[in-house]
């Protein structure tokens, strides 16, 4: 469980560190951000940014930013085609390198997110969590987290949520930097770092036991 040092870090150090690191990252990576934005505009069109409402700290809704990775292709009825069809080769490249996640640095700068924490998932999942799983919202959502370095799409939703809560109970400076270094390693070898979508992970439909009781 969290100790007093972890509490001091979470209350007084984590947010200023997030702000400073995200500001430095935006400045250092500004040429990359500009280049990716131009490529997205050229290959996928406008808008360059994908915006979606996600639940943050204490379930408060915020607008999350990512680089767009899918086209707006629609069927004859005007309905969007499945994610797997609209996800282009270029979009897959952005996801496999995690370049599509870079605009989330703006969310971190604003205070919506943290460098490390449980990934912000879809708003419609809020009503599906049990009391244990809801605890993932006791901290700000992160650019990366314990679940992301532990298998991400290769593990079950239940395992992901258990890892999220484990992180919540063990927030510390050392643990955050361990996750940061592990995330960097996985991004460089392009291992298991994919965006949250139906093209890479089945949607969360609730807990099995609770569904059986309905």
mmCIF file of C-alpha atoms in Angstrom:
data_model
loop_
_atom_site.group_PDB
_atom_site.id
_atom_site.type_symbol
_atom_site.label_atom_id
_atom_site.label_comp_id
_atom_site.label_asym_id
_atom_site.label_seq_id
_atom_site.Cartn_x
_atom_site.Cartn_y
_atom_site.Cartn_z
ATOM 1 C CA UNK A 1 0.000 0.000 0.000
ATOM 2 C CA UNK A 2 1.024 3.653 -0.354
ATOM 3 C CA UNK A 3 3.314 5.032 2.356
ATOM 4 C CA UNK A 4 3.791 8.569 3.699
ATOM 5 C CA UNK A 5 6.551 9.308 1.191
ATOM 6 C CA UNK A 6 4.260 8.182 -1.616
ATOM 7 C CA UNK A 7 1.544 10.462 -0.248
ATOM 8 C CA UNK A 8 3.881 13.461 -0.231
ATOM 9 C CA UNK A 9 4.963 12.675 -3.796
ATOM 10 C CA UNK A 10 1.361 12.311 -5.014
ATOM 11 C CA UNK A 11 0.178 15.513 -3.292
ATOM 12 C CA UNK A 12 3.089 17.893 -3.834
ATOM 13 C CA UNK A 13 5.575 16.579 -6.413
ATOM 14 C CA UNK A 14 3.803 14.521 -9.084
ATOM 15 C CA UNK A 15 1.774 17.351 -10.659
ATOM 16 C CA UNK A 16 4.659 19.900 -10.864
ATOM 17 C CA UNK A 17 6.870 17.136 -12.299
ATOM 18 C CA UNK A 18 4.188 16.305 -14.902
ATOM 19 C CA UNK A 19 3.901 19.969 -15.884
ATOM 20 C CA UNK A 20 7.668 20.421 -16.233
ATOM 21 C CA UNK A 21 8.248 17.162 -18.138
ATOM 22 C CA UNK A 22 5.336 17.748 -20.536
ATOM 23 C CA UNK A 23 6.482 21.331 -21.225
ATOM 24 C CA UNK A 24 10.043 20.164 -21.944
ATOM 25 C CA UNK A 25 8.757 17.324 -24.127
ATOM 26 C CA UNK A 26 6.531 19.668 -26.168
ATOM 27 C CA UNK A 27 9.437 22.057 -26.756
ATOM 28 C CA UNK A 28 11.944 19.319 -27.638
ATOM 29 C CA UNK A 29 9.499 17.367 -29.787
ATOM 30 C CA UNK A 30 7.920 20.393 -31.512
ATOM 31 C CA UNK A 31 9.601 19.550 -34.882
ATOM 32 C CA UNK A 32 8.242 15.988 -34.633
ATOM 33 C CA UNK A 33 4.777 17.255 -33.692
ATOM 34 C CA UNK A 34 4.787 19.622 -36.672
ATOM 35 C CA UNK A 35 6.007 16.942 -39.091
ATOM 36 C CA UNK A 36 3.431 14.389 -37.936
ATOM 37 C CA UNK A 37 0.681 17.021 -38.150
ATOM 38 C CA UNK A 38 1.649 17.811 -41.757
ATOM 39 C CA UNK A 39 1.747 14.101 -42.668
ATOM 40 C CA UNK A 40 -1.643 13.452 -41.052
ATOM 41 C CA UNK A 41 -3.153 16.422 -42.909
ATOM 42 C CA UNK A 42 -1.637 15.196 -46.207
ATOM 43 C CA UNK A 43 -2.485 11.496 -45.871
ATOM 44 C CA UNK A 44 -5.703 11.497 -43.834
ATOM 45 C CA UNK A 45 -7.084 14.995 -44.312
ATOM 46 C CA UNK A 46 -8.642 17.329 -41.785
ATOM 47 C CA UNK A 47 -9.027 17.496 -38.825
ATOM 48 C CA UNK A 48 -5.471 16.585 -37.846
ATOM 49 C CA UNK A 49 -6.384 15.969 -34.212
ATOM 50 C CA UNK A 50 -8.771 13.310 -32.966
ATOM 51 C CA UNK A 51 -10.728 14.651 -29.985
ATOM 52 C CA UNK A 52 -12.777 12.497 -27.651
ATOM 53 C CA UNK A 53 -14.287 12.927 -24.200
ATOM 54 C CA UNK A 54 -12.662 10.691 -21.583
ATOM 55 C CA UNK A 55 -13.099 10.377 -17.802
ATOM 56 C CA UNK A 56 -10.231 11.720 -15.704
ATOM 57 C CA UNK A 57 -9.520 12.258 -12.004
ATOM 58 C CA UNK A 58 -12.616 11.329 -9.930
ATOM 59 C CA UNK A 59 -14.420 10.541 -13.190
ATOM 60 C CA UNK A 60 -14.457 14.188 -14.328
ATOM 61 C CA UNK A 61 -14.855 14.340 -18.115
ATOM 62 C CA UNK A 62 -12.210 16.079 -20.221
ATOM 63 C CA UNK A 63 -11.406 16.331 -23.943
ATOM 64 C CA UNK A 64 -8.447 14.135 -24.886
ATOM 65 C CA UNK A 65 -6.285 14.901 -27.926
ATOM 66 C CA UNK A 66 -4.524 12.446 -30.229
ATOM 67 C CA UNK A 67 -3.288 12.536 -33.791
ATOM 68 C CA UNK A 68 -5.873 11.167 -36.162
ATOM 69 C CA UNK A 69 -5.094 7.628 -37.420
ATOM 70 C CA UNK A 70 -8.282 6.695 -39.297
ATOM 71 C CA UNK A 71 -10.121 7.928 -42.372
ATOM 72 C CA UNK A 72 -13.771 9.044 -42.436
ATOM 73 C CA UNK A 73 -14.842 6.356 -44.908
ATOM 74 C CA UNK A 74 -18.559 5.576 -44.743
ATOM 75 C CA UNK A 75 -20.913 2.989 -46.228
ATOM 76 C CA UNK A 76 -23.829 3.678 -48.562
ATOM 77 C CA UNK A 77 -26.013 4.580 -45.551
ATOM 78 C CA UNK A 78 -23.562 7.194 -44.344
ATOM 79 C CA UNK A 79 -22.403 5.081 -41.391
ATOM 80 C CA UNK A 80 -18.706 4.981 -40.552
ATOM 81 C CA UNK A 81 -16.969 1.784 -41.641
ATOM 82 C CA UNK A 82 -15.409 -0.456 -38.930
ATOM 83 C CA UNK A 83 -12.208 0.804 -37.277
ATOM 84 C CA UNK A 84 -10.185 -2.023 -38.831
ATOM 85 C CA UNK A 85 -11.182 -0.800 -42.312
ATOM 86 C CA UNK A 86 -10.589 2.899 -41.647
ATOM 87 C CA UNK A 87 -7.227 2.336 -39.950
ATOM 88 C CA UNK A 88 -4.688 2.943 -42.720
ATOM 89 C CA UNK A 89 -1.108 1.669 -43.038
ATOM 90 C CA UNK A 90 0.084 5.137 -42.045
ATOM 91 C CA UNK A 91 -2.295 5.110 -39.082
ATOM 92 C CA UNK A 92 -0.944 1.744 -37.942
ATOM 93 C CA UNK A 93 2.578 3.168 -38.124
ATOM 94 C CA UNK A 94 1.572 6.105 -35.919
ATOM 95 C CA UNK A 95 0.054 3.719 -33.390
ATOM 96 C CA UNK A 96 2.919 1.220 -33.370
ATOM 97 C CA UNK A 97 5.392 4.046 -32.688
ATOM 98 C CA UNK A 98 2.985 5.801 -30.264
ATOM 99 C CA UNK A 99 3.362 9.037 -32.243
ATOM 100 C CA UNK A 100 -0.426 9.353 -32.261
ATOM 101 C CA UNK A 101 -0.299 9.819 -28.469
ATOM 102 C CA UNK A 102 1.968 12.891 -28.503
ATOM 103 C CA UNK A 103 -0.857 15.511 -28.422
ATOM 104 C CA UNK A 104 -1.787 14.102 -25.009
ATOM 105 C CA UNK A 105 1.203 16.096 -23.750
ATOM 106 C CA UNK A 106 -1.163 19.090 -24.008
ATOM 107 C CA UNK A 107 -3.618 17.278 -21.718
ATOM 108 C CA UNK A 108 -0.798 16.703 -19.225
ATOM 109 C CA UNK A 109 0.238 20.359 -19.408
ATOM 110 C CA UNK A 110 -3.383 21.413 -18.732
ATOM 111 C CA UNK A 111 -3.700 19.047 -15.775
ATOM 112 C CA UNK A 112 -6.231 16.666 -17.324
ATOM 113 C CA UNK A 113 -3.688 13.836 -17.367
ATOM 114 C CA UNK A 114 -0.410 12.713 -15.849
ATOM 115 C CA UNK A 115 2.732 11.237 -17.423
ATOM 116 C CA UNK A 116 2.006 7.968 -15.590
ATOM 117 C CA UNK A 117 -1.386 6.626 -14.520
ATOM 118 C CA UNK A 118 -4.210 4.365 -15.711
ATOM 119 C CA UNK A 119 -5.038 4.997 -19.369
ATOM 120 C CA UNK A 120 -8.158 7.164 -19.923
ATOM 121 C CA UNK A 121 -10.814 4.877 -21.372
ATOM 122 C CA UNK A 122 -14.238 5.498 -22.914
ATOM 123 C CA UNK A 123 -16.958 7.409 -21.072
ATOM 124 C CA UNK A 124 -19.471 4.609 -21.673
ATOM 125 C CA UNK A 125 -17.350 2.249 -19.572
ATOM 126 C CA UNK A 126 -18.020 4.269 -16.398
ATOM 127 C CA UNK A 127 -21.323 2.540 -15.683
ATOM 128 C CA UNK A 128 -19.766 -0.906 -16.246
ATOM 129 C CA UNK A 129 -17.044 -0.763 -13.573
ATOM 130 C CA UNK A 130 -17.449 -2.485 -10.226
ATOM 131 C CA UNK A 131 -16.398 -0.658 -7.047
ATOM 132 C CA UNK A 132 -12.851 -2.034 -7.227
ATOM 133 C CA UNK A 133 -12.394 -0.995 -10.859
ATOM 134 C CA UNK A 134 -13.756 2.515 -10.205
ATOM 135 C CA UNK A 135 -10.700 3.137 -8.013
ATOM 136 C CA UNK A 136 -8.631 3.626 -11.184
ATOM 137 C CA UNK A 137 -10.094 7.155 -11.218
ATOM 138 C CA UNK A 138 -8.575 8.073 -7.838
ATOM 139 C CA UNK A 139 -5.554 9.435 -9.741
ATOM 140 C CA UNK A 140 -5.170 11.346 -12.990
ATOM 141 C CA UNK A 141 -5.123 9.118 -16.091
ATOM 142 C CA UNK A 142 -1.725 8.700 -17.713
ATOM 143 C CA UNK A 143 0.081 8.743 -21.029
ATOM 144 C CA UNK A 144 1.382 5.328 -19.968
ATOM 145 C CA UNK A 145 0.810 3.115 -16.969
ATOM 146 C CA UNK A 146 1.474 -0.154 -15.209
ATOM 147 C CA UNK A 147 -0.971 -2.034 -17.460
ATOM 148 C CA UNK A 148 0.725 -0.668 -20.595
ATOM 149 C CA UNK A 149 4.127 -2.081 -19.631
ATOM 150 C CA UNK A 150 2.571 -5.373 -18.492
ATOM 151 C CA UNK A 151 1.086 -6.540 -21.772
ATOM 152 C CA UNK A 152 -1.569 -3.973 -22.653
ATOM 153 C CA UNK A 153 -3.726 -5.616 -25.352
ATOM 154 C CA UNK A 154 -2.353 -9.100 -24.597
ATOM 155 C CA UNK A 155 -3.999 -9.177 -21.145
ATOM 156 C CA UNK A 156 -7.653 -9.259 -20.140
ATOM 157 C CA UNK A 157 -9.686 -6.235 -19.090
ATOM 158 C CA UNK A 158 -9.874 -7.654 -15.555
ATOM 159 C CA UNK A 159 -6.083 -7.924 -15.352
ATOM 160 C CA UNK A 160 -5.703 -4.373 -16.719
ATOM 161 C CA UNK A 161 -8.024 -2.930 -14.102
ATOM 162 C CA UNK A 162 -6.288 -4.878 -11.314
ATOM 163 C CA UNK A 163 -2.957 -3.409 -12.455
ATOM 164 C CA UNK A 164 -4.528 0.080 -12.566
ATOM 165 C CA UNK A 165 -5.692 -0.238 -8.950
ATOM 166 C CA UNK A 166 -2.325 -1.710 -7.934
ATOM 167 C CA UNK A 167 -0.731 1.446 -9.360
ATOM 168 C CA UNK A 168 -3.192 3.670 -7.458
ATOM 169 C CA UNK A 169 -2.190 1.947 -4.209
ATOM 170 C CA UNK A 170 1.541 2.292 -4.912
ATOM 171 C CA UNK A 171 2.051 5.757 -6.442
ATOM 172 C CA UNK A 172 5.651 6.821 -5.870
ATOM 173 C CA UNK A 173 8.482 8.703 -7.561
ATOM 174 C CA UNK A 174 10.485 5.489 -8.052
ATOM 175 C CA UNK A 175 7.544 3.517 -9.469
ATOM 176 C CA UNK A 176 6.663 6.315 -11.899
ATOM 177 C CA UNK A 177 10.214 6.473 -13.254
ATOM 178 C CA UNK A 178 10.392 2.685 -13.540
ATOM 179 C CA UNK A 179 7.263 2.825 -15.719
ATOM 180 C CA UNK A 180 8.650 5.759 -17.756
ATOM 181 C CA UNK A 181 11.869 3.884 -18.565
ATOM 182 C CA UNK A 182 10.006 0.651 -19.311
ATOM 183 C CA UNK A 183 7.575 2.535 -21.594
ATOM 184 C CA UNK A 184 10.452 4.101 -23.531
ATOM 185 C CA UNK A 185 11.974 0.670 -24.032
ATOM 186 C CA UNK A 186 8.706 -0.792 -25.317
ATOM 187 C CA UNK A 187 8.118 2.147 -27.680
ATOM 188 C CA UNK A 188 11.602 1.784 -29.189
ATOM 189 C CA UNK A 189 11.131 -1.958 -29.803
ATOM 190 C CA UNK A 190 7.463 -1.305 -30.794
ATOM 191 C CA UNK A 191 6.184 -3.919 -28.363
ATOM 192 C CA UNK A 192 2.581 -3.927 -27.235
ATOM 193 C CA UNK A 193 2.070 -0.154 -27.424
ATOM 194 C CA UNK A 194 -1.101 0.355 -29.420
ATOM 195 C CA UNK A 195 -3.929 2.829 -29.204
ATOM 196 C CA UNK A 196 -7.140 1.950 -27.388
ATOM 197 C CA UNK A 197 -9.646 0.995 -30.063
ATOM 198 C CA UNK A 198 -11.712 -1.905 -31.324
ATOM 199 C CA UNK A 199 -9.061 -2.482 -33.986
ATOM 200 C CA UNK A 200 -6.621 -3.596 -31.300
ATOM 201 C CA UNK A 201 -8.737 -4.578 -28.288
ATOM 202 C CA UNK A 202 -12.293 -5.836 -27.823
ATOM 203 C CA UNK A 203 -14.571 -3.269 -26.145
ATOM 204 C CA UNK A 204 -15.149 -3.655 -22.404
ATOM 205 C CA UNK A 205 -18.680 -5.023 -21.916
ATOM 206 C CA UNK A 206 -18.774 -5.284 -18.162
ATOM 207 C CA UNK A 207 -17.819 -7.962 -15.691
ATOM 208 C CA UNK A 208 -18.789 -11.551 -16.517
ATOM 209 C CA UNK A 209 -20.370 -12.399 -13.142
ATOM 210 C CA UNK A 210 -22.455 -9.233 -13.133
ATOM 211 C CA UNK A 211 -23.602 -9.850 -16.740
ATOM 212 C CA UNK A 212 -24.714 -13.391 -15.827
ATOM 213 C CA UNK A 213 -26.806 -12.060 -12.944
ATOM 214 C CA UNK A 214 -28.733 -9.658 -15.206
#
